[in-house]
C-alpha positions as semicolon CSV with decimal commas, in nm:
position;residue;x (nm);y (nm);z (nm)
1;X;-0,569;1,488;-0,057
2;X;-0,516;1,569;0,310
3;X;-0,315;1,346;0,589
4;X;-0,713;1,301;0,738
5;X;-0,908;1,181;0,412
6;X;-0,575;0,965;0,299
7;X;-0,627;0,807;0,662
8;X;-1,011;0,762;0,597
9;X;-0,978;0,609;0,294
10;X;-0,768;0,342;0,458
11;X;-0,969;0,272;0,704
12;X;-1,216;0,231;0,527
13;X;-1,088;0,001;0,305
14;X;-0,934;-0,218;0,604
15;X;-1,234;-0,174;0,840
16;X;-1,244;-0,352;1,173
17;X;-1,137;-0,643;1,347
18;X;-1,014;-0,912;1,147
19;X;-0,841;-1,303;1,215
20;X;-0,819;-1,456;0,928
21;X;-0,674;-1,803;0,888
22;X;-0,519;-1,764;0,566
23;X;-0,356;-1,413;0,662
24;X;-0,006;-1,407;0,733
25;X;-0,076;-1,101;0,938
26;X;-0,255;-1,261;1,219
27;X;-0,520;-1,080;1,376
28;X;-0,590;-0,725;1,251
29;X;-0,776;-0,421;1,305
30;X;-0,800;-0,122;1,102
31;X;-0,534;-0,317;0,875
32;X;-0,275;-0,267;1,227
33;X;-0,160;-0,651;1,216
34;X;-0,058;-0,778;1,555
35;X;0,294;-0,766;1,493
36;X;0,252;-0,415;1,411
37;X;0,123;-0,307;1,697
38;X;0,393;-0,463;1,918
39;X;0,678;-0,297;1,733
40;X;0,490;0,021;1,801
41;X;0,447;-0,030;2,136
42;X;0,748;-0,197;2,162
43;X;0,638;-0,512;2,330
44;X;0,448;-0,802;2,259
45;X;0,016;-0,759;2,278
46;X;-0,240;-1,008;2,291
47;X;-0,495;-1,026;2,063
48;X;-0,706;-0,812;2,289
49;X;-0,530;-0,551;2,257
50;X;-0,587;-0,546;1,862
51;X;-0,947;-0,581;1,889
52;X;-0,898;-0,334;2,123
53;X;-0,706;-0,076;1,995
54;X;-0,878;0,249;1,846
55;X;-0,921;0,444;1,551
56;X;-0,705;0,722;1,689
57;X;-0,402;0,474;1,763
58;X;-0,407;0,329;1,379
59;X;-0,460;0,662;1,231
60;X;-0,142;0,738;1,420
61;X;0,075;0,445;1,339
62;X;-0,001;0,500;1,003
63;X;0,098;0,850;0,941
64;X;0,423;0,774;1,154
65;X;0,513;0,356;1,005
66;X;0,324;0,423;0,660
67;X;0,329;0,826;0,503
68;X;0,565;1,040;0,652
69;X;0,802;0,751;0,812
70;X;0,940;0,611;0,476
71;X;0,886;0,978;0,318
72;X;0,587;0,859;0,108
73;X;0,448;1,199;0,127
74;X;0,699;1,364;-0,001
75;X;0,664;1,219;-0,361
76;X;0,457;1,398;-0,609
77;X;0,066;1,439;-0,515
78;X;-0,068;1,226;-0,772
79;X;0,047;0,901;-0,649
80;X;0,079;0,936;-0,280
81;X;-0,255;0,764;-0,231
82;X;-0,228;0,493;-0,419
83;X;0,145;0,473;-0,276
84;X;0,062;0,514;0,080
85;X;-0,246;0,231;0,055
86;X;0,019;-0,010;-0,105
87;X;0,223;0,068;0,155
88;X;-0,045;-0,026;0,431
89;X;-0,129;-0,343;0,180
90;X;0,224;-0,465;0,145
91;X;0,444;-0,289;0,356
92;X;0,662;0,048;0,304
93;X;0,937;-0,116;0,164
94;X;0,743;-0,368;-0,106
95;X;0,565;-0,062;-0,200
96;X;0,849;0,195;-0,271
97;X;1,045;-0,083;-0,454
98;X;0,765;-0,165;-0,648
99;X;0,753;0,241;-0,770
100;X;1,115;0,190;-0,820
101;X;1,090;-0,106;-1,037
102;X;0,850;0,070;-1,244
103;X;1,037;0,376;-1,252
104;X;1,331;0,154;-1,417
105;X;1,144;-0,040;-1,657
106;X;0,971;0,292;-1,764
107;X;1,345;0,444;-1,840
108;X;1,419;0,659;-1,544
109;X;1,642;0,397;-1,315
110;X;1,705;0,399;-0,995
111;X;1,847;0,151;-0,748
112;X;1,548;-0,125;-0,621
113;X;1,635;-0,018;-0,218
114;X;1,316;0,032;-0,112
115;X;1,394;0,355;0,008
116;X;1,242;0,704;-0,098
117;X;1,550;0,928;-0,148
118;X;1,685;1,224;-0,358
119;X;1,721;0,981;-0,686
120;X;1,379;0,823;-0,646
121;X;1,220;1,161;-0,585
122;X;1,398;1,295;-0,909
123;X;1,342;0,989;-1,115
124;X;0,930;1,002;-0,991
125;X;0,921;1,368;-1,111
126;X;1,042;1,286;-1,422
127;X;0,860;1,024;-1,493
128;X;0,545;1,202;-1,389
129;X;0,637;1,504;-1,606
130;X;0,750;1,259;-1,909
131;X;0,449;1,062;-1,894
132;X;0,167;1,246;-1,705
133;X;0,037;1,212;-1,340
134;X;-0,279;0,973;-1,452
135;X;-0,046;0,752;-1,701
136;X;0,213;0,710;-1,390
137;X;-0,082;0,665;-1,146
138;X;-0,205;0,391;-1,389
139;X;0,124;0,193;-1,453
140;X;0,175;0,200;-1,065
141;X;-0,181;0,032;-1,052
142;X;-0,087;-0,221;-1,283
143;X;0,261;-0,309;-1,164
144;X;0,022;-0,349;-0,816
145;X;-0,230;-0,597;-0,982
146;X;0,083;-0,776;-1,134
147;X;0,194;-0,784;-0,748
148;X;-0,064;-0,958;-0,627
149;X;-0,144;-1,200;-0,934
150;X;0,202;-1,333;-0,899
151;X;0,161;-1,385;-0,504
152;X;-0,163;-1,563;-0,523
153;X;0,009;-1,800;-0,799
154;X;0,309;-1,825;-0,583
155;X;0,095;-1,879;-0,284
156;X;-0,229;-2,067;-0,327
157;X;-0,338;-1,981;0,058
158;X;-0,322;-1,615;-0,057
159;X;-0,581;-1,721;-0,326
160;X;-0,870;-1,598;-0,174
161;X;-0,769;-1,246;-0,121
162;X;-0,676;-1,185;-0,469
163;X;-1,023;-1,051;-0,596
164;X;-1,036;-0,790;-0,326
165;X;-0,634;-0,716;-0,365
166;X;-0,727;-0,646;-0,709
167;X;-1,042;-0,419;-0,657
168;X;-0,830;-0,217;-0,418
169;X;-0,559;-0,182;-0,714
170;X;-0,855;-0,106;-0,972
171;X;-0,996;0,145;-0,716
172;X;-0,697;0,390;-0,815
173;X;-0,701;0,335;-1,198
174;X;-0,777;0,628;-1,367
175;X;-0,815;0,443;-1,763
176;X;-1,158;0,260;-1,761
177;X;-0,960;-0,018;-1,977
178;X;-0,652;-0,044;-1,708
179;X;-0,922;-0,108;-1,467
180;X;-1,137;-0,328;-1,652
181;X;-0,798;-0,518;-1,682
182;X;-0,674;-0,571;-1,375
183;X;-1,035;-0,655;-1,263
184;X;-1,003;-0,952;-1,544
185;X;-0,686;-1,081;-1,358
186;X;-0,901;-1,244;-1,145
């Protein structure tokens, strides 16, 4: 998948302006949150300038805050979607510790830094090679829907975004059954 149809896919998935109460984001567009978009432009912005902001600016900030900043796209091919939209959904960080974790429970450890270096990249391409690209792409989209079960329980305000959360993990399942299941979490 290209750097343009992994950025389509996202925005399409996030699609325009959003303020919803219950998000902790604030006001959104494209999926940029507010705060976002002041650490970018390094200052603070009004809400006007999310609803405001274009297409061209989010594509940006994510290939810079979201893929190529925390070296997302430099793990192996068959996960960097998934692993880049978990990154826009939860942050760069959450995401790459939540490949980490399930790089450790699956047997190839690695320290939980949330940090893509040399021992994550090694541990991903074994794993990949050990297990296969759709089993690893599957177990990532699981330890995703376990993610966001346990934050809506944690959470109740988060409630109501747990049935889209969850069609956006199922969305990159390849096993019918692993997607039929986290669909069920619901």
């Amino acid at each position: 998948m290209t750097v343009d149809e992994l950025l389509d896919a996202v925005i399409r998935r996030e699609g325009g302006y959003v303020n919803h109460p219950a998000d902790k984001g604030g006001p959104t567009k494209y999926g940029i949150t507010q705060g976002t978009l002041a650490a970018w432009l390094k200052r603070p912005v009004t809400i006007a300038e999310v609803q405001g902001m274009t297409e061209a600016q989010a594509r940006e900030i994510y290939t810079v805050r979201y893929l190529s900043g925390p070296r997302i796209d430099s793990l192996p091919e068959s996960i960097v979607p998934q692993m880049f939209d978990i990154a826009v959904n939860s942050g760069p960080r959450r995401a790459v510790r939540m490949l980490q974790s399930l790089l450790s429970e699956a047997g190839f450890p690695v320290d939980t830094d949330g940090v893509i270096g040399p021992e994550t990249r090694e541990a991903v391409r074994d794993a990949e090679a050990a297990m296969g690209p759709e089993l690893l792409n599957d177990a990532l989209a699981s330890e995703r829907a376990n993610f966001y079960v346990a934050l809506a329980t944690s959470d109740r305000t988060q409630r109501v975004f747990l049935r889209g959360w969850l069609n956006r993990a199922a969305e990159f399942a390849n096993d019918p059954d692993i997607r039929a299941k986290i669909l069920e979490a619901a």
